[in-house]
Short mmCIF file of C-alpha atoms in Angstrom, two decimals:
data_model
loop_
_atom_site.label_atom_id
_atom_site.label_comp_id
_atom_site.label_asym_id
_atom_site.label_seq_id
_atom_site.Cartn_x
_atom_site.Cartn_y
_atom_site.Cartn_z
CA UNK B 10 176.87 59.08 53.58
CA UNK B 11 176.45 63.07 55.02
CA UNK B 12 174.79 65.15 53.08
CA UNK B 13 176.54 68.05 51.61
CA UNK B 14 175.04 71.42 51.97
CA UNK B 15 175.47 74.43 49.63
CA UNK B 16 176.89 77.64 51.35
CA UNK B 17 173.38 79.34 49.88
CA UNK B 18 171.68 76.18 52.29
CA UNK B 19 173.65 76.82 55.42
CA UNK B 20 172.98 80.44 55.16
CA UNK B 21 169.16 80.00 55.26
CA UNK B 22 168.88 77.18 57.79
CA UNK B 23 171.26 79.74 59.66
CA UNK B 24 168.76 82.79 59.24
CA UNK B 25 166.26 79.89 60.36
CA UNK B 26 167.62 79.13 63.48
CA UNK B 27 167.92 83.04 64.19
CA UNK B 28 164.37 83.60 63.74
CA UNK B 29 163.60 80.62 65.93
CA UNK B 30 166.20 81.88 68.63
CA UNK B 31 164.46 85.23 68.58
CA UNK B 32 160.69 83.39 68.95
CA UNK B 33 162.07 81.60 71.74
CA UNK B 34 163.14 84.70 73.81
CA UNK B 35 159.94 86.58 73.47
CA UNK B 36 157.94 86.73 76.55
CA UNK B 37 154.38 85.04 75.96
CA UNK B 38 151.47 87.67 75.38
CA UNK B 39 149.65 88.28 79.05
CA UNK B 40 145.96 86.21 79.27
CA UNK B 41 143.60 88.83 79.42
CA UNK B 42 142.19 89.08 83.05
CA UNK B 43 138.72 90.61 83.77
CA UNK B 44 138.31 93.57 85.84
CA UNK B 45 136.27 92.58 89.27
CA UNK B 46 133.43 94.47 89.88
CA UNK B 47 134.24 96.82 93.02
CA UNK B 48 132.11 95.12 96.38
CA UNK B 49 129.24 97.05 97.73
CA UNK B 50 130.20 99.08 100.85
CA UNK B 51 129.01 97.44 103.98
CA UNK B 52 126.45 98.92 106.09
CA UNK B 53 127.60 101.15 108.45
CA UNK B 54 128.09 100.35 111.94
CA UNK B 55 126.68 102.91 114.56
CA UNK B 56 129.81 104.41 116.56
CA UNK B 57 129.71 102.67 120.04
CA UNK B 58 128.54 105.12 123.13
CA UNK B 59 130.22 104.57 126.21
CA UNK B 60 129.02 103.15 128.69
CA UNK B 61 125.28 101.27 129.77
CA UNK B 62 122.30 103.15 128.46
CA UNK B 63 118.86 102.24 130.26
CA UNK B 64 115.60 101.81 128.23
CA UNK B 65 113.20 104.76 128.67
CA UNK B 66 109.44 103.55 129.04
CA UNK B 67 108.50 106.64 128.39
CA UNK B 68 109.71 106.51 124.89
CA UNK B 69 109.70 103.52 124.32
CA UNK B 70 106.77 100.78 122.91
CA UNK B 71 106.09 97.30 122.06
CA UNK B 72 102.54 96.70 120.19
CA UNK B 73 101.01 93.17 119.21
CA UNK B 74 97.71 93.11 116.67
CA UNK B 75 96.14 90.18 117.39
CA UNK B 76 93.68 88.59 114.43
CA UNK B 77 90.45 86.89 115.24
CA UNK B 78 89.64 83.48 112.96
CA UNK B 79 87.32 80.80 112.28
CA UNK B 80 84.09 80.69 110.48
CA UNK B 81 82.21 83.56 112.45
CA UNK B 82 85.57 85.71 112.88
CA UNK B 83 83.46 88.85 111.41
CA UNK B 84 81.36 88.83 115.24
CA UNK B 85 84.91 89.36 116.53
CA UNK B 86 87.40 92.07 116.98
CA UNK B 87 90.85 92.34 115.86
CA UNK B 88 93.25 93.64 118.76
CA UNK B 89 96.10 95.54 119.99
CA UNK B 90 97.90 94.68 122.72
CA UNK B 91 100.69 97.21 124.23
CA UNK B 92 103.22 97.31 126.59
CA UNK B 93 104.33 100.53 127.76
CA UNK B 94 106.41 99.78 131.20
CA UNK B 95 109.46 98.39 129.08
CA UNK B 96 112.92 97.53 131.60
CA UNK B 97 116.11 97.03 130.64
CA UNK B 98 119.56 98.03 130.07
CA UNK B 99 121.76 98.08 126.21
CA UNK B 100 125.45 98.30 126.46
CA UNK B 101 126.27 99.53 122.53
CA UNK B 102 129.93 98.50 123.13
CA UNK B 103 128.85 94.65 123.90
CA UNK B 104 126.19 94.58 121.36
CA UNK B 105 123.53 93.15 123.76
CA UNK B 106 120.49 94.53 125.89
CA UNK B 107 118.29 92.98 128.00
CA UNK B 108 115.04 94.19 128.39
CA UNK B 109 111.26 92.60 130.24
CA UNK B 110 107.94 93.67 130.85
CA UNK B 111 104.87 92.77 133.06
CA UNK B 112 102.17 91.02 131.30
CA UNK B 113 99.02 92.41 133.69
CA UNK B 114 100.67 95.81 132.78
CA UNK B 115 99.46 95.83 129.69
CA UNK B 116 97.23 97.47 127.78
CA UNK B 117 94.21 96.29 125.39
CA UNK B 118 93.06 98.63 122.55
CA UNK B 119 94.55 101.81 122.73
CA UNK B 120 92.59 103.95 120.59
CA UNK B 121 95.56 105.09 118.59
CA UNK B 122 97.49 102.18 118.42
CA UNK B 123 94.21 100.78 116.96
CA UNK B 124 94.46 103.74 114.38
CA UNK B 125 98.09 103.08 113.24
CA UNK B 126 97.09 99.19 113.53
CA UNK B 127 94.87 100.00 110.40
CA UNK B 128 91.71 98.94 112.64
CA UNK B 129 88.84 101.16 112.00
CA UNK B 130 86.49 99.66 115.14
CA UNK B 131 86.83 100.70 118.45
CA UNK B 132 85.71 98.11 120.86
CA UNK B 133 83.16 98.89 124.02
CA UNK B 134 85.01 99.65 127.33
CA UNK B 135 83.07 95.96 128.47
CA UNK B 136 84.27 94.51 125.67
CA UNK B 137 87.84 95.83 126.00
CA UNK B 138 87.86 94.36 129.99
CA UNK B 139 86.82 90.91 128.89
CA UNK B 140 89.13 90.57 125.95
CA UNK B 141 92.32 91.71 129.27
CA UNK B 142 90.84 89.14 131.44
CA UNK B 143 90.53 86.09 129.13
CA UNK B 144 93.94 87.08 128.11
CA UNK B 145 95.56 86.86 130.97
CA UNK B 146 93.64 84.36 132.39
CA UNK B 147 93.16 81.85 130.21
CA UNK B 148 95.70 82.43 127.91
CA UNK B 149 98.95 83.87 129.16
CA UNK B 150 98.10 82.74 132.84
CA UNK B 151 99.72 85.51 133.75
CA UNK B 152 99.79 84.78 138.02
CA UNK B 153 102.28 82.29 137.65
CA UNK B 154 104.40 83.40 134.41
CA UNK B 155 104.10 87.47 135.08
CA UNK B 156 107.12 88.26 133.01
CA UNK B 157 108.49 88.69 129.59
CA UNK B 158 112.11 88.87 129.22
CA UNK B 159 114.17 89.36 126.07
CA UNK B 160 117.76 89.12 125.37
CA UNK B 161 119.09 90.81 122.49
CA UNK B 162 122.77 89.97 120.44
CA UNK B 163 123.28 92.39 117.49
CA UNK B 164 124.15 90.03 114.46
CA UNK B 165 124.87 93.05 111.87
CA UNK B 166 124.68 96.51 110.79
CA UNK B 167 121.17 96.02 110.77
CA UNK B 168 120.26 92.88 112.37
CA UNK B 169 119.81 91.09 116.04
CA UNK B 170 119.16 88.08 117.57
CA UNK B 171 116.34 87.93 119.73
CA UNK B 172 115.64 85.64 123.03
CA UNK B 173 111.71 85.63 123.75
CA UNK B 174 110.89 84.01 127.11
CA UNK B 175 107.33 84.00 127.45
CA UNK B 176 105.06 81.33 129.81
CA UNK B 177 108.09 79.60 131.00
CA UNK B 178 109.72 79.40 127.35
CA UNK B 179 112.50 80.56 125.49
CA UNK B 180 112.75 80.79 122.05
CA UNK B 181 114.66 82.91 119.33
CA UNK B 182 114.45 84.81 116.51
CA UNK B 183 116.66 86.67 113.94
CA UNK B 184 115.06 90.16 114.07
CA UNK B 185 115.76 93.07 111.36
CA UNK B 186 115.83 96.06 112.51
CA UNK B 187 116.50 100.16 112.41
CA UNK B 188 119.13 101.84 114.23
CA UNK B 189 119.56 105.12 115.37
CA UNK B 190 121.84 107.34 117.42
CA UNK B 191 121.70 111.07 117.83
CA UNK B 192 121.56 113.13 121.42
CA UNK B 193 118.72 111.67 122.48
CA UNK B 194 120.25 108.40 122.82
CA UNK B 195 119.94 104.96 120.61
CA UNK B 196 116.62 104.09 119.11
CA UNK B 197 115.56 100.26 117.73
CA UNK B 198 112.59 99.61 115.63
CA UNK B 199 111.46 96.79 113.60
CA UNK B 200 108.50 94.05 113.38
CA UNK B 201 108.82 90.64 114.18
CA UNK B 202 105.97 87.58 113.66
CA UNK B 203 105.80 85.27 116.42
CA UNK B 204 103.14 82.21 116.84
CA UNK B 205 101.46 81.30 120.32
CA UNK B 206 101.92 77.96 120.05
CA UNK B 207 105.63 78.16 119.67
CA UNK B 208 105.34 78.94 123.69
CA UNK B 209 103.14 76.43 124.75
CA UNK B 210 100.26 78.89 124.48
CA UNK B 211 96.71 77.77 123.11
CA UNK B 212 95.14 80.92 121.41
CA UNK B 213 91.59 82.07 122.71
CA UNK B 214 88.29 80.55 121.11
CA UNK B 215 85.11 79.84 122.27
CA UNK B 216 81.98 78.13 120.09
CA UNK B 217 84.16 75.13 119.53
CA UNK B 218 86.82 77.22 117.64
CA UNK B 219 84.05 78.98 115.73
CA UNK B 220 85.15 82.24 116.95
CA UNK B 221 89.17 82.07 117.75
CA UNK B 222 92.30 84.28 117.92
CA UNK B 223 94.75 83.53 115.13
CA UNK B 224 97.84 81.83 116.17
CA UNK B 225 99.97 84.14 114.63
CA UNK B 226 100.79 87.43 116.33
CA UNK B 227 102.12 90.74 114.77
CA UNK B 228 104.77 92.88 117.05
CA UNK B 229 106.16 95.75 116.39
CA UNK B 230 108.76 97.37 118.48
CA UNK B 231 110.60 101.31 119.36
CA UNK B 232 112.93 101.76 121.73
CA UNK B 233 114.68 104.31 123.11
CA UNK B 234 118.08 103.79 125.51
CA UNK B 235 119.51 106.68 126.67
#
């Protein structure tokens, strides 16, 4: 049997339904959403030049300290190798250079590079011709692999990627480095750590490894390209 409602019941199921009419049409409150964190501005990327630029050897260095090792390392030297005749060509547009030098041009213990090397000895001029000759000799063998070549990709704002051919071997590294453009033309500086071995080489020693050359080499590089 139906129920049958009071006009006082129908009036407040009635405001009821209103109120749940009204709920209904109200638009959800938002989800709070958190505010990302602005990105750090990228590096800035040096304004292409136009045109090739050639490397100036005149400006323009690569030094390698070379570490003596084994038990009587302290009757040894530390060293710094140089080369000073650098040739090649950057094209800023590209992002590549190419660049190679003569090993039997170059030179052993520069004074000042020794100085800036942090090396506080300055080896005889005797000394300093024996250290070239094993070097290239029985080291680099430098007759029948003469040349160093180097072939360079920029990667970033402030990176490369860096080709090493060296005794008939090729090998690459990721290289940070400095960049800088102004009249004179675009500078490149940085350090990179490279091992002998990694190019077939077998570093100097003598007394059954008692007195050796570290495997390890330091370089450190700036060029100029105008």
């Amino acid at each position: 049997m139906p129920t049958i409602l009071s006009s006082r019941q129908r009036a407040a199921l009635g405001a009821a339904g209103a109120l749940l009419a009204l709920a209904a049409c109200r638009a959800p409150s938002p989800i709070p959403v958190a505010t990302p964190a602005p990105a750090a501005p990228a590096a800035p990327a040096l304004p292409p030049r136009a045109g090739t630029l050639a490397i100036d050897p005149a400006a323009s260095l690569i030094a390698i300290t070379v570490r003596r090792g084994g038990p009587l390392a302290r009757l040894g030297h530390d060293h710094v190798v140089a080369a000073r005749t650098i040739a090649g060509s950057v094209d800023p547009a590209q992002g590549r250079a190419t660049l190679r030098f003569r090993l039997d041009e170059l030179t052993v213990d520069e004074s000042a590079l020794r100085a800036e090397a942090g090396l506080d000895t300055q080896p005889s001029a005797e000394a300093i011709a024996g250290t070239r000759r094993n070097m290239l000799t029985r080291v680099l063998d430098a007759e029948h692999y003469p040349w160093v070549d180097v072939v360079i990709e920029r990667t970033g704002a402030a990176a490369v990627s860096a080709a090493v051919t060296l005794h008939g071997v090729t090998r690459r590294y990721d290289v940070p480095v400095r960049l800088a453009q102004d009249a004179a033309g675009l500078r490149a500086s940085g350090t990179l750590a490279l091992r002998q071995t990694d190019f077939g080489l077998v570093p100097f020693a003598v007394l059954g490894g008692a007195m050796a050359v570290q495997d390890e080499l330091a370089l450190r590089f700036d060029l100029l390209a105008r």
